[in-house]
Coordinates of N, CA and C in Angstrom, one line a residue:
Chain A
K581 N -29.5 -5.1 5.5 CA -30.6 -5.6 6.3 C -30.1 -6.8 7.1
N582 N -30.5 -6.8 8.4 CA -30.1 -7.9 9.2 C -30.8 -9.2 8.9
Q583 N -30.0 -10.2 8.5 CA -30.5 -11.5 8.2 C -29.9 -12.7 8.7
V584 N -30.5 -13.8 8.9 CA -29.9 -15.0 9.3 C -30.4 -16.1 8.4
E585 N -29.5 -16.8 7.7 CA -29.8 -17.8 6.7 C -29.3 -19.1 7.2
Q586 N -30.1 -20.1 7.0 CA -29.8 -21.4 7.5 C -29.8 -22.4 6.3
S587 N -28.9 -23.4 6.4 CA -28.9 -24.4 5.3 C -28.5 -25.8 6.0
P588 N -28.9 -26.9 5.4 CA -30.1 -27.0 4.4 C -31.4 -26.6 5.1
Q589 N -32.4 -26.5 4.2 CA -33.7 -26.3 4.8 C -34.2 -27.5 5.6
S590 N -33.9 -28.7 4.9 CA -34.4 -30.0 5.7 C -33.3 -31.0 5.4
L591 N -33.3 -32.0 6.2 CA -32.2 -33.0 6.2 C -32.8 -34.3 6.8
I592 N -32.4 -35.4 6.1 CA -32.8 -36.7 6.7 C -31.5 -37.5 6.9
I593 N -31.4 -38.0 8.0 CA -30.1 -38.8 8.3 C -30.5 -40.1 9.0
L594 N -29.7 -41.1 9.0 CA -29.9 -42.4 9.7 C -29.5 -42.2 11.2
E595 N -30.3 -42.9 12.0 CA -29.9 -43.0 13.4 C -28.5 -43.4 13.6
G596 N -27.8 -42.7 14.5 CA -26.4 -43.0 14.8 C -25.3 -42.2 14.0
K597 N -25.9 -41.6 12.8 CA -25.0 -40.8 12.1 C -24.9 -39.4 12.6
N598 N -23.7 -38.7 12.1 CA -23.5 -37.3 12.5 C -24.0 -36.4 11.4
C599 N -24.2 -35.2 11.8 CA -24.7 -34.2 10.7 C -24.2 -32.8 11.2
T600 N -24.2 -31.8 10.3 CA -23.8 -30.5 10.6 C -24.7 -29.5 9.9
L601 N -25.3 -28.6 10.6 CA -26.2 -27.6 10.1 C -25.4 -26.3 10.1
Q602 N -25.8 -25.5 9.1 CA -25.1 -24.3 8.8 C -26.0 -23.1 9.0
C603 N -25.2 -22.0 9.5 CA -25.9 -20.7 9.7 C -25.1 -19.6 9.2
N604 N -25.5 -18.7 8.3 CA -24.7 -17.5 7.9 C -25.6 -16.3 8.3
Y605 N -24.9 -15.3 8.8 CA -25.7 -14.1 9.2 C -25.0 -12.8 8.7
T606 N -25.8 -11.7 8.6 CA -25.4 -10.4 8.2 C -25.7 -9.4 9.4
V607 N -26.1 -9.9 10.5 CA -26.5 -9.0 11.6 C -25.3 -8.3 12.2
S608 N -25.5 -6.9 12.4 CA -24.6 -6.1 13.0 C -25.2 -4.9 13.7
P609 N -24.7 -4.5 14.9 CA -23.5 -5.1 15.5 C -23.9 -6.6 16.0
F610 N -22.8 -7.3 16.4 CA -23.0 -8.7 16.9 C -22.9 -8.7 18.4
S611 N -23.8 -9.4 19.1 CA -23.6 -9.6 20.5 C -23.5 -11.0 20.9
N612 N -24.3 -11.9 20.4 CA -24.1 -13.3 20.6 C -24.9 -14.1 19.6
L613 N -24.6 -15.4 19.6 CA -25.4 -16.3 18.6 C -25.9 -17.5 19.4
R614 N -27.1 -17.8 19.1 CA -27.8 -18.9 19.9 C -28.3 -20.0 18.9
W615 N -28.3 -21.2 19.3 CA -29.0 -22.2 18.6 C -30.1 -22.8 19.6
Y616 N -31.3 -22.9 18.9 CA -32.4 -23.5 19.6 C -32.9 -24.7 18.9
K617 N -33.4 -25.6 19.7 CA -34.1 -26.9 19.2 C -35.6 -26.7 19.4
Q618 N -36.4 -26.9 18.3 CA -37.9 -26.8 18.4 C -38.5 -28.2 18.0
D619 N -39.1 -28.9 19.0 CA -39.7 -30.1 18.6 C -41.1 -29.6 18.0
T620 N -41.7 -30.5 17.1 CA -43.0 -30.2 16.5 C -44.0 -30.0 17.5
G621 N -44.7 -28.7 17.4 CA -45.8 -28.5 18.3 C -45.3 -28.0 19.7
R622 N -44.1 -27.6 19.8 CA -43.5 -27.2 21.1 C -42.8 -25.8 20.8
G623 N -42.4 -25.2 21.9 CA -41.6 -24.0 21.8 C -40.2 -24.3 21.7
P624 N -39.4 -23.3 21.2 CA -37.9 -23.5 21.1 C -37.4 -23.6 22.4
V625 N -36.3 -24.5 22.5 CA -35.4 -24.7 23.7 C -34.0 -24.4 23.5
S626 N -33.4 -23.6 24.3 CA -32.0 -23.1 24.0 C -31.0 -24.3 24.2
L627 N -30.1 -24.4 23.2 CA -29.1 -25.4 23.2 C -27.7 -24.8 23.5
T628 N -27.4 -23.7 22.9 CA -26.1 -23.1 23.1 C -26.2 -21.5 22.9
I629 N -25.3 -20.8 23.6 CA -25.2 -19.4 23.4 C -23.7 -19.1 23.4
M630 N -23.3 -18.4 22.3 CA -21.9 -18.0 22.1 C -21.7 -16.6 21.9
T631 N -20.7 -16.0 22.6 CA -20.4 -14.6 22.4 C -19.3 -14.5 21.3
F632 N -18.9 -13.3 21.1 CA -18.0 -12.9 20.1 C -16.7 -13.7 20.3
S633 N -16.3 -13.8 21.5 CA -14.9 -14.3 21.8 C -14.9 -15.9 21.9
E634 N -16.1 -16.5 21.8 CA -16.1 -17.9 21.9 C -16.2 -18.6 20.4
N635 N -15.3 -19.6 20.3 CA -15.3 -20.3 18.9 C -16.1 -21.5 18.9
T636 N -16.3 -22.2 20.1 CA -17.0 -23.4 20.2 C -17.7 -23.5 21.6
K637 N -18.9 -24.2 21.5 CA -19.6 -24.5 22.7 C -20.3 -25.8 22.6
S638 N -20.2 -26.6 23.6 CA -20.9 -27.9 23.5 C -22.0 -28.1 24.5
N639 N -22.9 -29.0 24.2 CA -24.1 -29.2 25.1 C -24.3 -30.7 24.7
G640 N -23.7 -31.6 25.5 CA -23.9 -33.1 25.2 C -23.4 -33.4 23.8
R641 N -24.3 -33.9 23.0 CA -23.9 -34.4 21.6 C -24.0 -33.2 20.7
Y642 N -24.4 -32.0 21.1 CA -24.4 -30.8 20.3 C -23.2 -30.0 20.4
T643 N -22.6 -29.6 19.4 CA -21.4 -28.7 19.4 C -21.7 -27.6 18.4
A644 N -21.6 -26.4 18.8 CA -21.8 -25.2 18.0 C -20.4 -24.6 17.8
T645 N -20.1 -24.1 16.6 CA -19.0 -23.3 16.4 C -19.3 -22.0 15.8
L646 N -18.4 -21.0 16.0 CA -18.7 -19.7 15.5 C -17.4 -19.1 15.0
D647 N -17.5 -18.6 13.7 CA -16.5 -17.8 13.1 C -17.0 -16.3 12.9
A648 N -16.7 -15.5 13.8 CA -17.2 -14.1 13.8 C -16.7 -13.3 12.7
D649 N -15.5 -13.7 12.0 CA -15.0 -13.0 11.0 C -15.6 -13.2 9.7
T650 N -16.0 -14.5 9.5 CA -16.8 -14.9 8.2 C -18.3 -14.8 8.5
K651 N -18.7 -14.6 9.7 CA -20.1 -14.5 10.2 C -20.8 -15.8 9.8
Q652 N -20.2 -16.9 10.3 CA -20.8 -18.2 10.1 C -20.8 -19.0 11.4
S653 N -21.8 -19.8 11.5 CA -21.8 -20.8 12.7 C -22.4 -22.1 12.2
S654 N -22.0 -23.1 12.9 CA -22.5 -24.4 12.5 C -22.9 -25.2 13.9
L655 N -23.8 -26.1 13.7 CA -24.2 -26.9 14.8 C -24.0 -28.3 14.4
H656 N -23.1 -29.1 15.1 CA -22.8 -30.4 14.8 C -23.5 -31.4 15.8
I657 N -24.2 -32.3 15.3 CA -24.9 -33.4 16.1 C -24.2 -34.7 15.9
T658 N -23.7 -35.2 17.0 CA -22.9 -36.4 17.0 C -23.8 -37.6 17.4
A659 N -23.6 -38.8 16.7 CA -24.4 -40.0 17.0 C -25.9 -39.7 17.2
S660 N -26.5 -39.3 16.2 CA -27.8 -38.9 16.2 C -28.8 -39.9 16.7
Q661 N -29.8 -39.4 17.5 CA -30.9 -40.2 18.0 C -32.2 -39.8 17.4
L662 N -33.2 -40.7 17.5 CA -34.6 -40.4 17.0 C -35.1 -39.1 17.6
S663 N -34.7 -38.9 18.8 CA -35.3 -37.7 19.6 C -34.6 -36.4 19.0
D664 N -33.6 -36.5 18.3 CA -33.0 -35.3 17.6 C -33.9 -34.8 16.5
S665 N -34.9 -35.5 16.1 CA -35.8 -35.1 15.0 C -36.5 -33.8 15.5
A666 N -36.2 -32.6 14.8 CA -36.7 -31.3 15.3 C -36.3 -30.3 14.3
S667 N -36.7 -29.1 14.5 CA -36.2 -27.9 13.8 C -35.1 -27.3 14.7
Y668 N -34.0 -26.8 14.0 CA -32.9 -26.2 14.7 C -32.8 -24.7 14.2
I669 N -32.9 -24.0 15.1 CA -33.0 -22.4 14.7 C -31.8 -21.7 15.2
C670 N -31.2 -21.0 14.3 CA -30.0 -20.1 14.6 C -30.5 -18.7 14.9
V671 N -30.1 -18.1 15.9 CA -30.6 -16.8 16.3 C -29.4 -15.9 16.6
V672 N -29.3 -14.7 16.0 CA -28.3 -13.8 16.3 C -28.8 -12.5 17.0
N673 N -28.1 -12.2 18.1 CA -28.4 -11.0 18.9 C -27.6 -9.8 18.3
G674 N -28.4 -8.8 17.7 CA -27.7 -7.7 17.1 C -27.6 -6.5 18.1
G675 N -27.7 -6.8 19.3 CA -27.6 -5.6 20.3 C -27.6 -6.2 21.7
T676 N -27.7 -5.3 22.7 CA -27.7 -5.8 24.1 C -29.0 -6.2 24.7
G677 N -30.1 -6.1 24.0 CA -31.3 -6.6 24.5 C -32.0 -7.6 23.6
F678 N -33.0 -8.4 24.2 CA -33.5 -9.4 23.5 C -34.4 -8.9 22.3
Q679 N -34.8 -7.7 22.3 CA -35.6 -7.1 21.3 C -34.8 -7.1 20.0
K680 N -33.5 -7.3 20.0 CA -32.6 -7.3 19.0 C -32.4 -8.7 18.3
L681 N -32.9 -9.7 18.8 CA -32.8 -11.0 18.2 C -33.3 -11.2 16.8
V682 N -32.5 -11.8 15.9 CA -32.9 -12.1 14.6 C -32.9 -13.6 14.4
F683 N -34.0 -14.1 14.1 CA -34.2 -15.5 14.0 C -34.1 -16.1 12.6
G684 N -33.4 -17.2 12.4 CA -33.4 -17.8 11.1 C -34.7 -18.7 11.0
T685 N -34.8 -19.2 9.8 CA -36.1 -19.9 9.5 C -35.9 -21.4 10.0
G686 N -34.8 -21.9 10.3 CA -34.5 -23.2 10.8 C -34.3 -24.3 9.8
T687 N -33.6 -25.3 10.3 CA -33.3 -26.5 9.5 C -34.1 -27.6 10.2
R688 N -35.0 -28.3 9.3 CA -35.8 -29.4 9.8 C -35.1 -30.7 9.7
L689 N -34.7 -31.3 10.8 CA -33.9 -32.5 10.8 C -34.9 -33.7 11.1
L690 N -34.8 -34.7 10.3 CA -35.5 -36.0 10.5 C -34.4 -37.1 10.7
V691 N -34.4 -37.8 11.8 CA -33.5 -38.9 12.0 C -34.4 -40.1 11.9
S692 N -34.0 -40.9 10.9 CA -34.7 -42.1 10.6 C -34.0 -43.4 11.1
P693 N -34.9 -44.3 11.6 CA -34.3 -45.5 12.2 C -33.7 -46.5 11.2
Chain B
N741 N -42.3 -26.5 39.2 CA -41.9 -25.4 38.5 C -42.4 -25.6 37.0
A742 N -43.5 -24.9 36.6 CA -44.0 -25.1 35.4 C -43.3 -24.3 34.3
G743 N -42.5 -23.4 34.6 CA -41.8 -22.6 33.5 C -42.8 -21.6 33.0
V744 N -42.9 -21.6 31.6 CA -43.7 -20.6 30.9 C -45.0 -21.4 30.4
T745 N -46.1 -21.0 30.8 CA -47.3 -21.6 30.2 C -48.2 -20.7 29.5
Q746 N -48.9 -21.1 28.5 CA -49.7 -20.4 27.6 C -51.1 -20.9 27.6
T747 N -52.1 -20.1 27.5 CA -53.5 -20.5 27.4 C -54.2 -19.5 26.3
P748 N -55.1 -20.0 25.5 CA -55.3 -21.5 25.2 C -54.2 -22.0 24.4
K749 N -54.3 -23.3 24.1 CA -53.5 -24.0 23.2 C -53.9 -23.8 21.8
F750 N -55.1 -23.8 21.5 CA -55.7 -23.6 20.2 C -56.9 -22.7 20.2
R751 N -57.1 -22.0 19.1 CA -58.3 -21.1 19.1 C -58.6 -20.9 17.7
V752 N -59.9 -20.8 17.3 CA -60.4 -20.4 15.9 C -61.3 -19.2 16.1
L753 N -61.0 -18.2 15.4 CA -61.8 -17.0 15.5 C -62.4 -16.7 14.1
K754 N -63.4 -15.9 14.1 CA -63.9 -15.2 12.9 C -63.3 -13.9 12.8
T755 N -63.2 -13.4 11.6 CA -62.7 -12.1 11.3 C -63.5 -11.0 12.1
G756 N -62.8 -10.1 12.8 CA -63.4 -9.1 13.6 C -63.6 -9.5 15.1
Q757 N -63.5 -10.7 15.4 CA -63.7 -11.1 16.8 C -62.4 -10.6 17.6
S758 N -62.6 -10.6 18.9 CA -61.5 -10.3 19.7 C -61.2 -11.5 20.6
M759 N -59.9 -11.5 21.2 CA -59.5 -12.5 22.1 C -58.2 -12.1 22.8
T760 N -57.9 -12.7 24.0 CA -56.8 -12.5 24.7 C -56.0 -13.7 24.9
L761 N -54.7 -13.7 24.7 CA -53.8 -14.9 25.0 C -53.0 -14.5 26.3
L762 N -53.1 -15.5 27.1 CA -52.4 -15.3 28.4 C -51.1 -16.2 28.5
C763 N -50.1 -15.5 29.0 CA -48.8 -16.1 29.3 C -48.5 -15.9 30.7
A764 N -48.0 -17.0 31.4 CA -47.7 -16.9 32.7 C -46.3 -17.7 33.0
Q765 N -45.6 -17.1 33.9 CA -44.3 -17.7 34.1 C -44.1 -17.7 35.7
D766 N -43.4 -18.7 36.3 CA -43.3 -18.9 37.7 C -41.8 -18.9 38.1
M767 N -40.9 -18.2 37.2 CA -39.5 -18.2 37.5 C -39.0 -16.8 38.0
N768 N -40.0 -16.0 38.2 CA -39.8 -14.6 38.7 C -38.9 -13.7 37.7
H769 N -39.2 -14.0 36.4 CA -38.4 -13.3 35.4 C -38.9 -11.9 35.2
E770 N -38.0 -11.0 34.9 CA -38.4 -9.6 34.7 C -39.0 -9.4 33.3
Y771 N -38.3 -9.9 32.3 CA -38.5 -9.7 30.9 C -39.5 -10.8 30.3
M772 N -40.4 -10.3 29.5 CA -41.3 -11.2 28.8 C -41.6 -10.7 27.4
Y773 N -41.9 -11.7 26.5 CA -42.0 -11.4 25.0 C -43.1 -12.1 24.4
W774 N -43.7 -11.5 23.4 CA -44.6 -12.2 22.5 C -44.1 -12.3 21.2
Y775 N -44.0 -13.5 20.6 CA -43.6 -13.7 19.2 C -44.7 -14.3 18.4
R776 N -44.6 -14.2 17.0 CA -45.4 -15.1 16.1 C -44.5 -15.8 15.3
Q777 N -44.9 -17.0 15.0 CA -44.1 -17.8 14.0 C -45.0 -18.3 12.8
D778 N -44.5 -17.9 11.7 CA -45.3 -18.2 10.4 C -44.4 -19.2 9.5
P779 N -45.1 -20.0 8.7 CA -44.3 -20.9 7.8 C -43.3 -20.1 7.0
G780 N -42.1 -20.6 6.9 CA -41.1 -20.0 6.0 C -40.4 -18.7 6.6
M781 N -40.8 -18.4 7.8 CA -40.3 -17.1 8.4 C -39.7 -17.4 9.8
G782 N -38.8 -16.7 10.2 CA -38.3 -16.8 11.5 C -39.2 -16.2 12.5
L783 N -39.1 -16.5 13.8 CA -40.0 -15.9 14.8 C -39.8 -14.4 14.8
R784 N -40.9 -13.6 15.0 CA -40.9 -12.2 14.9 C -41.4 -11.7 16.1
L785 N -40.8 -10.6 16.7 CA -41.3 -10.1 18.0 C -42.4 -9.1 17.8
I786 N -43.5 -9.3 18.6 CA -44.7 -8.5 18.6 C -44.6 -7.4 19.5
H787 N -44.6 -7.8 20.8 CA -44.4 -6.8 22.0 C -43.4 -7.4 23.0
Y788 N -42.9 -6.6 23.9 CA -42.2 -7.1 24.9 C -42.3 -6.3 26.1
S789 N -41.8 -6.8 27.3 CA -42.0 -6.0 28.6 C -40.8 -6.2 29.4
V790 N -40.3 -5.1 29.9 CA -39.0 -5.2 30.7 C -39.4 -5.2 32.2
G791 N -40.5 -5.2 32.5 CA -40.9 -5.3 34.0 C -42.4 -5.1 34.1
E792 N -43.0 -5.3 35.4 CA -44.3 -5.1 35.6 C -44.7 -3.7 35.3
G793 N -45.9 -3.5 34.6 CA -46.4 -2.2 34.3 C -45.7 -1.6 33.1
T794 N -44.7 -2.2 32.4 CA -44.1 -1.7 31.2 C -44.4 -2.6 30.0
T795 N -44.5 -1.9 28.8 CA -44.5 -2.7 27.6 C -43.9 -1.8 26.5
A796 N -43.5 -2.6 25.5 CA -42.8 -1.9 24.4 C -43.1 -2.6 23.0
K797 N -43.1 -1.9 21.9 CA -43.3 -2.5 20.6 C -42.1 -3.2 20.0
G798 N -42.4 -4.3 19.4 CA -41.4 -5.1 18.7 C -41.4 -4.8 17.3
E799 N -41.2 -5.8 16.5 CA -41.0 -5.7 15.0 C -42.3 -5.6 14.3
V800 N -43.4 -6.4 14.9 CA -44.6 -6.5 14.1 C -45.8 -6.2 15.1
P801 N -45.9 -5.0 15.7 CA -46.9 -4.7 16.8 C -48.3 -4.4 16.3
D802 N -48.5 -4.1 15.0 CA -49.8 -3.6 14.5 C -51.0 -4.7 14.7
G803 N -52.0 -4.3 15.2 CA -53.1 -5.2 15.4 C -53.1 -5.8 16.7
Y804 N -52.2 -5.6 17.6 CA -52.0 -6.3 18.9 C -51.8 -5.3 20.0
N805 N -52.3 -5.6 21.1 CA -52.0 -4.9 22.3 C -51.6 -5.8 23.4
V806 N -50.9 -5.2 24.4 CA -50.4 -6.1 25.5 C -50.5 -5.3 26.8
S807 N -50.5 -6.2 27.9 CA -50.5 -5.6 29.2 C -49.8 -6.6 30.2
R808 N -49.1 -5.9 31.1 CA -48.2 -6.6 32.1 C -48.6 -6.0 33.5
L809 N -49.8 -6.4 34.0 CA -50.2 -5.8 35.2 C -49.6 -6.5 36.4
K810 N -49.3 -7.8 36.2 CA -48.6 -8.6 37.3 C -47.2 -9.1 36.7
K811 N -46.3 -9.2 37.5 CA -44.9 -9.6 37.0 C -44.9 -11.0 36.3
Q812 N -45.8 -11.8 36.8 CA -45.8 -13.2 36.3 C -46.7 -13.4 35.0
N813 N -47.4 -12.4 34.7 CA -48.4 -12.5 33.6 C -48.2 -11.6 32.5
F814 N -48.2 -12.0 31.2 CA -48.2 -11.0 30.1 C -49.3 -11.4 29.1
L815 N -50.1 -10.5 28.9 CA -51.3 -10.7 28.0 C -51.2 -10.1 26.6
L816 N -51.6 -10.8 25.6 CA -51.5 -10.4 24.3 C -53.1 -10.3 23.8
G817 N -53.4 -9.2 23.3 CA -54.8 -9.0 22.8 C -54.9 -8.7 21.4
L818 N -55.9 -9.3 20.8 CA -56.3 -8.9 19.4 C -57.7 -8.3 19.5
E819 N -57.8 -7.1 19.1 CA -59.0 -6.4 19.3 C -60.0 -6.7 18.2
S820 N -59.5 -6.8 17.0 CA -60.4 -7.2 15.8 C -59.6 -8.1 14.9
A821 N -59.7 -9.4 15.1 CA -58.9 -10.3 14.4 C -59.0 -10.2 12.9
A822 N -57.8 -10.5 12.2 CA -57.8 -10.6 10.8 C -57.2 -11.9 10.3
P823 N -57.5 -12.4 9.1 CA -56.9 -13.6 8.6 C -55.3 -13.6 8.7
S824 N -54.8 -12.4 8.5 CA -53.3 -12.3 8.5 C -52.7 -12.5 9.9
Q825 N -53.6 -12.6 10.8 CA -53.0 -12.9 12.2 C -53.1 -14.4 12.6
T826 N -53.5 -15.2 11.6 CA -53.4 -16.6 11.6 C -52.0 -17.0 11.9
S827 N -51.6 -17.6 13.0 CA -50.2 -17.9 13.2 C -50.0 -18.8 14.5
V828 N -48.9 -19.1 14.8 CA -48.6 -19.7 16.1 C -47.9 -18.7 17.0
Y829 N -48.4 -18.5 18.2 CA -47.9 -17.5 19.1 C -47.1 -18.1 20.1
F830 N -45.9 -17.5 20.4 CA -45.1 -18.0 21.5 C -44.9 -16.8 22.5
C831 N -44.9 -17.2 23.7 CA -44.5 -16.3 24.8 C -43.1 -16.7 25.3
A832 N -42.2 -15.8 25.7 CA -41.0 -16.2 26.2 C -40.6 -15.3 27.4
S833 N -39.6 -15.7 28.2 CA -39.2 -14.8 29.3 C -37.8 -15.0 29.5
T834 N -37.2 -13.9 30.1 CA -35.7 -14.0 30.6 C -35.6 -13.4 31.9
L835 N -34.6 -13.7 32.7 CA -34.5 -13.4 34.2 C -34.2 -11.9 34.4
K836 N -33.3 -11.4 33.8 CA -32.6 -10.1 34.2 C -33.6 -9.0 34.6
G837 N -33.3 -8.4 35.7 CA -34.1 -7.3 36.2 C -33.6 -5.9 36.0
N838 N -32.4 -5.8 35.4 CA -32.0 -4.4 35.1 C -32.5 -3.9 33.7
K839 N -32.3 -2.8 33.4 CA -32.9 -2.2 32.1 C -32.1 -2.6 30.9
E840 N -30.8 -3.0 31.1 CA -30.0 -3.4 30.0 C -29.4 -4.8 30.3
P841 N -30.1 -5.8 30.2 CA -29.6 -7.1 30.6 C -28.4 -7.5 29.8
P842 N -27.4 -8.2 30.4 CA -26.5 -8.9 29.5 C -27.2 -9.9 28.7
S843 N -27.1 -9.9 27.4 CA -27.9 -10.6 26.5 C -27.6 -12.1 26.4
T844 N -26.8 -12.7 27.3 CA -26.5 -14.1 27.2 C -27.4 -14.9 28.2
D845 N -28.5 -14.2 28.7 CA -29.5 -14.9 29.5 C -30.1 -16.0 28.6
T846 N -30.6 -17.0 29.3 CA -31.3 -18.1 28.6 C -32.8 -17.6 28.4
Q847 N -33.3 -17.8 27.3 CA -34.6 -17.4 27.0 C -35.5 -18.6 27.0
Y848 N -36.6 -18.6 27.8 CA -37.4 -19.7 28.0 C -38.8 -19.5 27.3
F849 N -39.2 -20.4 26.5 CA -40.4 -20.3 25.6 C -41.5 -21.1 26.2
G850 N -42.7 -20.6 26.0 CA -43.9 -21.4 26.3 C -44.2 -22.4 25.1
P851 N -45.3 -23.2 25.3 CA -45.6 -24.3 24.3 C -46.4 -23.7 23.0
G852 N -46.8 -22.5 23.1 CA -47.4 -21.9 21.9 C -48.9 -22.0 21.9
T853 N -49.5 -21.0 21.2 CA -50.9 -21.0 20.9 C -51.2 -20.9 19.4
R854 N -51.9 -21.9 18.9 CA -52.2 -22.0 17.5 C -53.5 -21.3 17.2
L855 N -53.4 -20.2 16.5 CA -54.6 -19.3 16.3 C -55.0 -19.3 14.8
T856 N -56.1 -19.6 14.5 CA -56.7 -19.5 13.1 C -57.8 -18.5 13.1
V857 N -57.7 -17.6 12.1 CA -58.7 -16.5 11.9 C -59.4 -16.8 10.6
L858 N -60.7 -17.0 10.6 CA -61.4 -17.3 9.3 C -62.0 -16.1 8.8

């Protein structure tokens, strides 16, 4: 069964600290992996998109890594800010169309002052 | 450029009532999608459209109907609402106009509609 599992479920860090969120998937075939940020009460916003051949992708203070062999990805947030408080969702595309997207349940991050 | 908009933002229905959720995008995107988001679950695809006048079923289509009469609009209908349809509904869109888009397109989401069915 195609699944995307994220850990931890929730995380609290102090402002200015770094953190890493994990994503393991069993989706096959693999097309690409995405990370989204979802603020409370808002729709998800795309952070990064990585294909099979990409190991890392950055977007400002967000850096995503992908190990397609072990089917793992991580999202590293550097020098966290209060505005980083949100849910971070890992999404794996198991085909060529968006109807094949498999969404994780997300990691809820709270950045505390 | 408003991106993807959804109306209404909130709605409370009684069991058996009907309603339509409206999604609009001003980015000239070909593909549009309806998802539902429930606590403890990832977003699940209800229906999607690959162009004006076309619709297709997603993972959880039962109890919903859709229409794409205009390229910029994608409507989601509930004919007879049930408590199990209490959820947050998100509309999304992607640009590609061919039938098999390279799936690295950025997907743009609307702000969501929170629906409660009593």
